[in-house]
Coordinates of C-alpha atoms in Angstrom, one line a residue:
Chain A
M1 CA 77.8 -48.1 -38.9
T2 CA 74.2 -49.0 -39.7
T3 CA 71.6 -47.3 -37.5
H4 CA 69.2 -50.2 -38.0
L5 CA 69.9 -52.7 -35.2
S6 CA 69.1 -56.4 -35.0
Y7 CA 65.3 -56.6 -35.0
V8 CA 64.4 -58.1 -31.6
H9 CA 61.3 -59.9 -32.9
G10 CA 63.2 -61.7 -35.7
Y11 CA 62.0 -62.5 -39.2
S12 CA 60.5 -66.0 -38.9
E13 CA 57.3 -67.2 -40.7
H14 CA 55.6 -67.3 -37.3
E15 CA 56.6 -63.7 -36.7
T16 CA 55.1 -62.7 -40.0
R17 CA 51.8 -64.4 -39.1
R18 CA 51.9 -62.7 -35.7
L19 CA 52.3 -59.3 -37.2
G20 CA 49.5 -60.0 -39.6
E21 CA 47.1 -61.0 -36.9
Q22 CA 48.1 -58.1 -34.7
A23 CA 47.4 -55.6 -37.5
D24 CA 44.0 -57.1 -38.3
T25 CA 42.8 -57.2 -34.7
L26 CA 44.1 -53.7 -34.1
A27 CA 43.3 -52.1 -37.4
A28 CA 40.2 -50.3 -36.2
L29 CA 41.8 -49.2 -33.0
L30 CA 45.0 -47.9 -34.5
H31 CA 44.0 -46.7 -38.0
S32 CA 40.8 -44.8 -37.1
G33 CA 41.2 -41.2 -37.9
T34 CA 43.9 -41.8 -40.5
S35 CA 42.9 -41.3 -44.0
Y36 CA 44.6 -39.4 -46.8
L37 CA 43.1 -37.4 -49.7
A38 CA 43.1 -38.6 -53.2
G39 CA 46.4 -37.9 -54.9
S40 CA 48.3 -37.4 -51.6
R41 CA 51.8 -38.7 -51.6
V42 CA 52.3 -40.8 -48.5
L43 CA 55.5 -42.3 -47.2
E44 CA 55.3 -45.4 -45.0
V45 CA 58.6 -45.9 -43.2
G46 CA 59.5 -49.3 -42.0
C47 CA 56.5 -51.1 -43.6
G48 CA 57.9 -54.5 -42.7
V49 CA 55.7 -57.3 -44.0
G50 CA 53.0 -54.8 -45.0
A51 CA 50.8 -55.5 -41.9
Q52 CA 49.8 -51.8 -41.6
T53 CA 50.1 -51.1 -45.3
V54 CA 47.0 -53.1 -46.2
H55 CA 45.0 -50.9 -43.7
L56 CA 46.6 -47.7 -45.0
V57 CA 45.5 -48.4 -48.6
E58 CA 42.1 -49.5 -47.4
S59 CA 41.5 -46.2 -45.6
S60 CA 43.0 -44.1 -48.4
P61 CA 42.4 -45.9 -51.7
E62 CA 43.1 -42.8 -53.8
A63 CA 46.4 -41.8 -52.1
E64 CA 49.8 -42.8 -53.6
F65 CA 52.0 -44.7 -51.2
V66 CA 55.7 -45.2 -51.1
A67 CA 56.6 -48.0 -48.6
V68 CA 60.1 -48.4 -47.4
D69 CA 61.8 -51.1 -45.5
V70 CA 65.5 -52.1 -44.9
S71 CA 64.7 -55.8 -45.3
A72 CA 64.3 -57.2 -48.8
T73 CA 62.6 -60.3 -47.4
S74 CA 60.0 -58.2 -45.6
L75 CA 59.4 -56.1 -48.7
A76 CA 58.8 -59.2 -50.8
E77 CA 56.2 -60.4 -48.2
A78 CA 54.6 -57.0 -48.0
R79 CA 54.3 -56.9 -51.8
A80 CA 52.7 -60.4 -51.8
R81 CA 50.4 -59.4 -49.0
L82 CA 49.2 -56.3 -50.9
L83 CA 48.7 -58.2 -54.1
A84 CA 46.5 -60.7 -52.2
H85 CA 44.5 -58.1 -50.2
A86 CA 44.5 -54.9 -52.3
P87 CA 45.7 -55.7 -55.8
T88 CA 44.7 -52.2 -57.2
A89 CA 46.5 -50.2 -54.4
R90 CA 49.0 -47.7 -55.5
V91 CA 52.1 -48.6 -53.6
S92 CA 55.8 -48.3 -54.7
W93 CA 58.2 -50.5 -52.7
I94 CA 61.7 -49.2 -51.9
R95 CA 64.4 -50.9 -50.0
A96 CA 66.4 -48.3 -48.0
D97 CA 67.7 -47.4 -44.6
L98 CA 65.6 -45.0 -42.6
F99 CA 68.5 -42.6 -42.4
R100 CA 69.5 -42.7 -46.0
L101 CA 66.1 -42.4 -47.7
P102 CA 66.5 -41.6 -51.4
F103 CA 63.9 -38.8 -51.6
P104 CA 64.4 -35.0 -52.1
E105 CA 63.3 -32.6 -49.5
A106 CA 59.6 -31.8 -49.1
S107 CA 58.6 -34.7 -51.4
F108 CA 55.7 -36.1 -49.3
D109 CA 52.4 -34.8 -48.0
H110 CA 52.2 -37.3 -45.2
I111 CA 54.5 -39.7 -43.5
F112 CA 53.2 -42.8 -41.5
V113 CA 55.5 -44.7 -39.0
C114 CA 54.2 -47.6 -37.0
F115 CA 56.2 -49.7 -34.5
V116 CA 59.5 -48.4 -35.9
L117 CA 60.9 -45.8 -33.5
E118 CA 60.9 -48.3 -30.6
H119 CA 63.7 -50.2 -32.5
L120 CA 66.0 -47.3 -33.1
T121 CA 68.9 -46.0 -31.1
A122 CA 68.2 -42.5 -32.3
P123 CA 64.5 -42.0 -32.7
Q124 CA 64.7 -38.2 -32.4
Q125 CA 67.3 -38.0 -35.3
A126 CA 65.0 -40.3 -37.3
L127 CA 62.1 -37.9 -36.8
K128 CA 64.1 -34.9 -37.8
A129 CA 65.3 -36.7 -40.9
L130 CA 61.7 -37.5 -41.8
R131 CA 60.6 -33.9 -41.2
R132 CA 62.9 -32.8 -44.0
L133 CA 61.0 -35.1 -46.4
L134 CA 57.6 -33.5 -45.6
R135 CA 56.3 -30.5 -47.4
P136 CA 55.4 -27.5 -45.2
G137 CA 52.0 -28.2 -43.8
G138 CA 52.5 -31.9 -44.2
T139 CA 51.7 -34.3 -41.4
L140 CA 53.5 -37.1 -39.6
T141 CA 51.5 -40.0 -37.9
V142 CA 53.4 -42.2 -35.5
I143 CA 52.1 -45.3 -33.6
E144 CA 54.1 -46.9 -30.9
G145 CA 53.4 -49.3 -28.0
D146 CA 54.6 -49.2 -24.4
H147 CA 55.3 -52.4 -22.6
G148 CA 55.1 -50.6 -19.3
S149 CA 51.4 -50.1 -19.9
V150 CA 50.7 -53.8 -19.5
F151 CA 48.8 -55.0 -16.5
F152 CA 46.5 -57.9 -16.0
H153 CA 44.4 -60.0 -13.8
P154 CA 45.3 -62.3 -12.1
D155 CA 48.6 -60.4 -11.5
S156 CA 51.8 -62.4 -11.5
A157 CA 55.4 -61.4 -10.7
Y158 CA 56.6 -64.1 -13.0
A159 CA 54.6 -62.8 -15.9
R160 CA 55.8 -59.3 -15.2
A161 CA 59.4 -60.5 -15.1
A162 CA 59.0 -62.4 -18.5
I163 CA 57.7 -59.2 -20.1
D164 CA 60.6 -57.3 -18.6
C165 CA 62.9 -59.7 -20.4
Q166 CA 61.5 -58.4 -23.7
V167 CA 62.0 -54.8 -22.5
R168 CA 65.6 -55.4 -21.5
L169 CA 66.5 -57.4 -24.6
Q170 CA 65.0 -54.6 -26.8
S171 CA 66.9 -52.1 -24.7
A172 CA 70.2 -54.1 -25.1
A173 CA 69.6 -54.1 -28.9
G174 CA 69.4 -50.3 -28.7
G175 CA 65.7 -49.9 -28.8
N176 CA 63.0 -48.8 -26.3
A177 CA 59.9 -50.9 -25.6
L178 CA 58.7 -48.1 -23.4
L179 CA 58.7 -45.5 -26.1
G180 CA 55.0 -44.7 -26.2
R181 CA 55.0 -42.6 -23.1
A182 CA 57.8 -40.5 -24.6
L183 CA 56.2 -39.9 -28.0
H184 CA 54.9 -36.4 -27.2
P185 CA 58.2 -34.9 -26.0
L186 CA 60.0 -36.8 -28.9
L187 CA 57.9 -35.2 -31.6
T188 CA 58.1 -31.8 -30.0
S189 CA 61.9 -31.9 -29.6
A190 CA 62.2 -33.1 -33.2
G191 CA 60.8 -29.8 -34.3
Y192 CA 57.2 -30.7 -35.2
A193 CA 54.3 -28.4 -34.5
Q194 CA 50.7 -29.1 -33.4
V195 CA 51.7 -32.3 -31.7
T196 CA 48.8 -34.4 -30.5
V197 CA 49.3 -37.8 -28.8
R198 CA 46.5 -40.0 -27.6
P199 CA 46.4 -43.4 -26.0
R200 CA 44.8 -46.2 -28.0
T201 CA 44.0 -48.8 -25.4
V202 CA 43.5 -52.5 -25.8
Y203 CA 41.5 -53.9 -22.9
A204 CA 40.5 -57.5 -23.2
D205 CA 38.3 -59.6 -21.0
T206 CA 36.0 -62.6 -21.5
S207 CA 33.3 -60.4 -23.0
R208 CA 35.7 -59.6 -26.0
P209 CA 36.9 -63.0 -27.1
E210 CA 38.3 -61.6 -30.4
L211 CA 40.7 -59.4 -28.5
V212 CA 41.6 -62.1 -26.0
G213 CA 42.5 -64.4 -28.9
G214 CA 43.8 -61.9 -31.4
F215 CA 45.6 -59.6 -29.1
T216 CA 46.4 -61.0 -25.7
R217 CA 47.2 -64.5 -26.9
S218 CA 48.3 -64.4 -30.5
T219 CA 50.0 -61.0 -30.4
F220 CA 51.2 -60.1 -27.0
I221 CA 51.9 -63.5 -25.2
D222 CA 53.3 -65.0 -28.4
M223 CA 55.7 -62.0 -28.7
I224 CA 56.9 -62.5 -25.1
A225 CA 57.2 -66.3 -25.5
A226 CA 59.3 -65.7 -28.7
V227 CA 62.2 -64.1 -26.7
R228 CA 62.5 -67.2 -24.4
D229 CA 65.8 -68.4 -25.9
Q230 CA 67.4 -65.0 -25.9
A231 CA 66.2 -64.3 -22.4
L232 CA 67.7 -67.6 -21.1
E233 CA 70.9 -67.1 -23.0
A234 CA 71.3 -63.6 -21.5
G235 CA 70.7 -65.1 -18.0
L236 CA 67.7 -62.8 -17.4
M237 CA 65.5 -65.5 -16.0
T238 CA 65.6 -69.3 -15.3
A239 CA 63.7 -71.5 -17.8
E240 CA 61.4 -72.5 -15.0
D241 CA 60.5 -69.0 -14.0
F242 CA 60.1 -67.8 -17.6
D243 CA 57.8 -70.7 -18.4
R244 CA 55.8 -70.0 -15.3
G245 CA 55.5 -66.3 -16.5
I246 CA 54.1 -67.5 -19.8
T247 CA 51.7 -69.9 -18.1
D248 CA 50.6 -67.0 -15.9
L249 CA 50.1 -64.7 -18.8
H250 CA 47.8 -67.4 -20.4
R251 CA 45.7 -67.3 -17.2
T252 CA 44.8 -63.7 -18.1
T253 CA 43.0 -65.1 -21.1
D254 CA 40.8 -67.4 -19.0
E255 CA 37.2 -66.8 -18.0
K256 CA 38.2 -64.6 -15.0
G257 CA 41.2 -62.9 -16.6
T258 CA 41.7 -59.3 -18.0
F259 CA 44.5 -57.7 -19.9
H260 CA 45.4 -54.1 -20.6
Y261 CA 47.8 -52.6 -23.1
T262 CA 48.2 -49.0 -24.3
F263 CA 49.4 -47.9 -27.8
F264 CA 50.1 -44.3 -28.4
K265 CA 49.2 -42.5 -31.7
G266 CA 50.8 -39.2 -32.4
E267 CA 50.0 -36.7 -35.1
A268 CA 52.2 -33.7 -35.9
V269 CA 52.6 -31.0 -38.5
K270 CA 55.7 -29.7 -40.3
T271 CA 55.3 -25.9 -40.2
K272 CA 56.8 -23.6 -42.8
E273 CA 59.3 -22.2 -40.3
A274 CA 60.3 -25.5 -38.9
Chain B
M1 CA 33.1 -55.8 13.4
T2 CA 32.5 -53.0 10.9
T3 CA 33.3 -53.9 7.3
H4 CA 34.2 -50.3 6.5
L5 CA 37.9 -50.0 7.3
S6 CA 39.9 -46.9 8.1
Y7 CA 39.8 -44.7 4.9
V8 CA 43.3 -44.6 3.6
H9 CA 42.9 -41.1 2.2
G10 CA 41.7 -39.6 5.4
Y11 CA 39.0 -36.9 5.9
S12 CA 41.0 -33.6 5.9
E13 CA 39.8 -30.4 4.3
H14 CA 42.6 -30.7 1.8
E15 CA 41.3 -34.2 0.9
T16 CA 37.8 -32.7 0.4
R17 CA 39.2 -30.2 -2.0
R18 CA 41.3 -32.9 -3.8
L19 CA 38.2 -35.1 -4.3
G20 CA 36.3 -32.1 -5.6
E21 CA 39.0 -31.2 -8.1
Q22 CA 39.3 -34.8 -9.2
A23 CA 35.6 -35.1 -9.9
D24 CA 35.4 -31.9 -11.8
T25 CA 38.4 -32.7 -14.0
L26 CA 37.3 -36.2 -14.6
A27 CA 33.6 -35.7 -14.8
A28 CA 33.3 -35.8 -18.6
L29 CA 35.6 -38.8 -18.7
L30 CA 33.9 -40.9 -16.0
H31 CA 30.3 -39.8 -16.3
S32 CA 29.8 -39.9 -20.0
G33 CA 27.3 -42.5 -20.9
T34 CA 25.6 -42.4 -17.5
S35 CA 22.2 -40.8 -17.4
Y36 CA 19.0 -42.0 -15.8
L37 CA 15.4 -41.5 -16.9
A38 CA 13.0 -39.1 -15.2
G39 CA 11.6 -40.7 -12.1
S40 CA 14.2 -43.4 -11.8
R41 CA 15.2 -44.3 -8.3
V42 CA 19.0 -44.2 -8.1
L43 CA 21.1 -45.3 -5.2
E44 CA 24.6 -43.8 -4.8
V45 CA 26.6 -45.9 -2.4
G46 CA 29.6 -44.3 -0.7
C47 CA 28.8 -40.8 -1.9
G48 CA 31.5 -39.3 0.3
V49 CA 31.7 -35.5 0.1
G50 CA 29.4 -35.6 -3.0
A51 CA 32.1 -35.2 -5.5
Q52 CA 30.4 -37.5 -8.0
T53 CA 26.9 -36.7 -6.8
V54 CA 27.0 -33.2 -8.3
H55 CA 27.7 -34.8 -11.7
L56 CA 25.1 -37.5 -11.3
V57 CA 22.3 -35.0 -10.7
E58 CA 23.6 -32.8 -13.5
S59 CA 23.4 -35.7 -16.0
S60 CA 20.0 -36.9 -14.7
P61 CA 18.1 -33.9 -13.3
E62 CA 14.8 -35.7 -13.3
A63 CA 15.9 -38.8 -11.4
E64 CA 15.5 -39.3 -7.7
F65 CA 18.7 -40.0 -5.9
V66 CA 19.4 -41.6 -2.5
A67 CA 23.0 -41.0 -1.5
V68 CA 24.5 -43.1 1.3
D69 CA 27.7 -42.8 3.2
V70 CA 29.1 -44.1 6.5
S71 CA 30.6 -40.8 7.5
A72 CA 28.3 -38.1 8.9
T73 CA 31.0 -35.5 8.3
S74 CA 31.2 -36.4 4.6
L75 CA 27.4 -36.4 4.3
A76 CA 27.2 -32.9 5.7
E77 CA 29.8 -31.7 3.2
A78 CA 28.1 -33.5 0.4
R79 CA 24.8 -31.9 1.3
A80 CA 26.5 -28.5 1.4
R81 CA 28.1 -29.1 -2.0
L82 CA 24.8 -30.0 -3.6
L83 CA 23.1 -27.0 -2.1
A84 CA 25.8 -24.8 -3.6
H85 CA 25.9 -26.5 -7.0
A86 CA 22.5 -28.0 -7.6
P87 CA 20.0 -26.6 -5.1
T88 CA 17.0 -28.1 -6.9
A89 CA 18.4 -31.7 -7.2
R90 CA 16.4 -34.5 -5.7
V91 CA 18.7 -36.2 -3.3
S92 CA 18.0 -37.9 0.0
W93 CA 20.9 -38.3 2.3
I94 CA 21.2 -41.4 4.5
R95 CA 24.0 -42.4 6.9
A96 CA 24.5 -46.1 6.8
D97 CA 27.0 -48.9 6.4
L98 CA 27.2 -50.5 3.0
F99 CA 26.5 -53.9 4.4
R100 CA 23.4 -52.8 6.4
L101 CA 21.6 -50.6 4.0
P102 CA 18.0 -49.8 5.3
F103 CA 16.2 -50.5 2.0
P104 CA 13.8 -53.3 1.0
E105 CA 14.7 -55.7 -1.8
A106 CA 14.3 -54.5 -5.3
S107 CA 13.8 -50.9 -4.3
F108 CA 16.1 -49.2 -6.8
D109 CA 16.2 -48.9 -10.6
H110 CA 19.9 -48.2 -10.7
I111 CA 22.9 -48.2 -8.4
F112 CA 26.0 -46.1 -8.8
V113 CA 29.3 -46.9 -7.0
C114 CA 32.4 -44.9 -7.5
F115 CA 35.8 -45.4 -5.8
V116 CA 34.2 -47.5 -3.1
L117 CA 35.0 -51.1 -3.8
E118 CA 38.7 -50.4 -3.7
H119 CA 38.4 -49.7 0.1
L120 CA 36.5 -52.9 1.0
T121 CA 37.8 -56.2 2.3
A122 CA 34.8 -58.0 0.7
P123 CA 33.9 -56.2 -2.5
Q124 CA 32.2 -59.3 -4.0
Q125 CA 29.9 -59.6 -1.0
A126 CA 29.1 -55.9 -1.3
L127 CA 28.2 -56.3 -4.9
K128 CA 25.9 -59.2 -4.0
A129 CA 24.3 -57.2 -1.3
L130 CA 23.7 -54.3 -3.7
R131 CA 22.2 -56.7 -6.3
R132 CA 19.4 -57.5 -3.8
L133 CA 18.4 -53.9 -3.8
L134 CA 18.0 -53.7 -7.6
R135 CA 14.8 -54.4 -9.3
P136 CA 15.0 -57.1 -12.0
G137 CA 16.3 -55.4 -15.1
G138 CA 17.9 -52.7 -13.0
T139 CA 21.5 -51.7 -13.6
L140 CA 24.7 -51.2 -11.6
T141 CA 27.4 -48.8 -12.6
V142 CA 30.8 -49.1 -11.0
I143 CA 33.9 -46.9 -11.4
E144 CA 37.2 -47.8 -10.0
G145 CA 40.9 -46.9 -10.5
D146 CA 43.9 -49.1 -10.7
H147 CA 47.2 -47.7 -9.5
G148 CA 49.1 -50.4 -11.5
S149 CA 48.0 -48.5 -14.6
V150 CA 50.2 -45.6 -13.8
F151 CA 53.2 -45.0 -16.0
F152 CA 54.9 -41.8 -16.9
H153 CA 57.8 -40.0 -18.5
P154 CA 60.5 -39.5 -17.4
D155 CA 60.3 -42.8 -15.6
S156 CA 61.6 -43.0 -12.0
A157 CA 62.1 -46.0 -9.7
Y158 CA 61.6 -43.6 -6.7
A159 CA 58.3 -42.4 -8.1
R160 CA 57.1 -45.9 -8.7
A161 CA 58.1 -46.9 -5.1
A162 CA 56.2 -43.9 -3.7
I163 CA 53.1 -45.0 -5.5
D164 CA 53.6 -48.5 -4.3
C165 CA 53.6 -47.2 -0.7
Q166 CA 50.0 -46.1 -1.3
V167 CA 49.1 -49.5 -2.8
R168 CA 50.6 -51.3 0.1
L169 CA 49.0 -49.1 2.8
Q170 CA 45.6 -49.5 1.1
S171 CA 46.2 -53.3 1.0
A172 CA 47.2 -53.3 4.7
A173 CA 43.9 -51.5 5.5
G174 CA 42.0 -54.3 3.7
G175 CA 41.5 -52.5 0.4
N176 CA 42.8 -53.0 -3.1
A177 CA 44.3 -50.1 -5.1
L178 CA 44.6 -52.4 -8.1
L179 CA 40.9 -53.3 -8.2
G180 CA 40.1 -51.8 -11.6
R181 CA 41.6 -54.7 -13.6
A182 CA 39.5 -57.2 -11.6
L183 CA 36.2 -55.4 -12.0
H184 CA 34.9 -57.6 -14.8
P185 CA 35.4 -61.0 -13.0
L186 CA 34.1 -59.4 -9.7
L187 CA 30.9 -58.3 -11.3
T188 CA 30.4 -61.6 -13.0
S189 CA 31.1 -63.7 -10.0
A190 CA 28.7 -61.5 -7.9
G191 CA 25.9 -62.7 -10.2
Y192 CA 25.4 -59.8 -12.5
A193 CA 24.5 -60.3 -16.2
Q194 CA 25.5 -58.3 -19.3
V195 CA 28.7 -57.2 -17.6
T196 CA 30.6 -54.6 -19.7
V197 CA 33.8 -53.0 -18.4
R198 CA 35.7 -50.4 -20.4
P199 CA 38.9 -48.5 -19.5
R200 CA 38.5 -44.7 -19.2
T201 CA 42.1 -43.5 -19.6
V202 CA 43.6 -40.2 -18.4
Y203 CA 46.6 -39.3 -20.5
A204 CA 48.2 -35.9 -19.7
D205 CA 51.0 -34.1 -21.5
T206 CA 51.9 -30.5 -22.0
S207 CA 49.2 -30.1 -24.7
R208 CA 46.6 -30.8 -22.0
P209 CA 47.4 -28.4 -19.2
E210 CA 44.0 -28.8 -17.5
L211 CA 44.7 -32.5 -17.0
V212 CA 48.3 -32.0 -16.0
G213 CA 47.1 -29.6 -13.3
G214 CA 43.8 -31.0 -12.4
F215 CA 44.6 -34.7 -12.5
T216 CA 48.4 -35.4 -12.4
R217 CA 49.3 -32.7 -10.0
S218 CA 46.2 -31.9 -7.9
T219 CA 44.7 -35.4 -7.8
F220 CA 47.3 -38.1 -8.3
I221 CA 50.5 -36.6 -6.9
D222 CA 48.7 -35.0 -4.0
M223 CA 47.1 -38.3 -3.1
I224 CA 50.5 -40.0 -3.1
A225 CA 52.1 -37.2 -1.2
A226 CA 49.4 -37.4 1.4
V227 CA 50.5 -40.9 2.6
R228 CA 54.0 -39.7 3.4
D229 CA 53.7 -39.9 7.2
Q230 CA 52.0 -43.3 7.1
A231 CA 54.5 -44.7 4.6
L232 CA 57.5 -43.5 6.8
E233 CA 55.9 -44.8 9.9
A234 CA 55.3 -48.2 8.4
G235 CA 59.0 -48.2 7.3
L236 CA 58.1 -48.6 3.6
M237 CA 60.6 -46.0 2.4
T238 CA 63.1 -43.5 3.8
A239 CA 61.9 -39.9 3.9
E240 CA 64.7 -39.0 1.4
D241 CA 63.6 -41.6 -1.1
F242 CA 59.9 -40.9 -0.7
D243 CA 60.5 -37.2 -1.2
R244 CA 62.6 -37.9 -4.3
G245 CA 59.7 -40.0 -5.6
I246 CA 57.4 -37.0 -5.2
T247 CA 59.9 -34.7 -6.8
D248 CA 60.2 -37.1 -9.7
L249 CA 56.4 -37.4 -10.1
H250 CA 56.3 -33.6 -10.4
R251 CA 58.8 -33.9 -13.3
T252 CA 56.1 -35.7 -15.2
T253 CA 54.1 -32.5 -15.2
D254 CA 57.0 -30.5 -16.8
E255 CA 57.2 -29.4 -20.4
K256 CA 58.6 -32.8 -21.5
G257 CA 56.6 -35.0 -19.1
T258 CA 53.7 -37.4 -19.7
F259 CA 51.4 -39.3 -17.3
H260 CA 49.0 -42.2 -17.8
Y261 CA 46.3 -43.5 -15.6
T262 CA 43.4 -45.9 -16.3
F263 CA 40.0 -45.9 -14.6
F264 CA 37.6 -48.7 -15.3
K265 CA 33.9 -48.2 -15.7
G266 CA 31.7 -51.3 -15.4
E267 CA 28.0 -51.6 -16.2
A268 CA 25.9 -54.7 -15.4
V269 CA 22.3 -55.8 -15.1
K270 CA 20.4 -57.7 -12.5
T271 CA 18.5 -60.3 -14.4
K272 CA 15.2 -61.7 -13.2
E273 CA 16.7 -65.1 -12.5
A274 CA 19.7 -63.8 -10.7

């Protein structure tokens, strides 16, 4: 049995572009505070198409990265993305399952995991497995979203229901789109020390057009719109109601709209005892 | 007809303490960035028991404040609070209705409004009325919460329903407990310029006991628990379900719990033309 379930967002070209845009718009918000010393060995788990990897290497040009993903297609795209954006970056690419990583104990100084735990049935086990790979004193950085953090103006029950489709589909696939709020207890119960979790909030209104376009529209609404077929097939909403939900979400990007989403960034240490 | 409706939180001694604790815990979060030059004339509208006033005068010891509230009892408490905490502060206390403020046009450099608009049936009109009182180039600062920003771990439908009672009761009283998300369009449509709204997020987990105690427990849960009688009387929930909701909210303050709430702080300018 593989522990990596079907990826709710899919692997289309459009999805690749969406993840790229998301990462660029959010880079400053999510990556601030994360930089690794020269010569550090850093493992990025679930690098996908390299959307975060480009920012990791930018913030830590002298660190040595190992980027792992289960999808060969994603790894190929990630490699191409890095070649285009940061040709001199020191990244090794390895295809492997998160639960069968081919590294000896204590072989990394730092581990970075972004938007991965939300797709796993056993995030706590995954965190424990990663802890083994950290040297004592090494750090883990985790970034996750929480779709329950979404609220907007004008409010709309249809829009909320459409978002809920995504939450339920992700849950049916074994994941948890509400993981962000549980990050602190997850890290603590997985045996990490000095656990610090902070919200990293996206708030977009007409005074921040780059967030309205880059996050609300191209990242969030597109992500919800992309589950339309699955949602209808699963009988979660009628086509009419779902489409109205998407239309209403787009109203939050208008002149008088606002949109709020919270990511959570956690940092934790592997102690000697742990 | 008075435009100031029945105040959903009531005026009890317990409520006075709650508002004081809320203000102390949140002072740094809400007041950072707000300080007024020596000699500035600043109007605080809806000062209540002075919970914010003490922090205003602390941040701007050389400004001249006029603090207005509709309740004589609250004003007396506010005056006592200031005497105890900041005896040298320059504050004049005036009892008046927000829509009949006894000041000439353009008589203030700055206006500060915190947790007031959410209780009004006509917040936009109020903002327009306040704009009249600002000199050209003067600024308005508004802070409001949004109960739709609440999410927590462990999640609980009962807890969410109990919170929703507060939202519905406030709405029935003519207010809007979800006002925060609408602050930007409200300020813009009231004719202000250079409108900037930013979230000010409270996130509490076991690593931040002062927020768990001071905000989640003593401020938020106490506020929800206080509407129990009104909620039952209005038939919004059964006593059993409501009490379970409060019990579940308390679980978010346990070792493995987390709690998230977003305030919004808006700043805007009265332009010469406006």
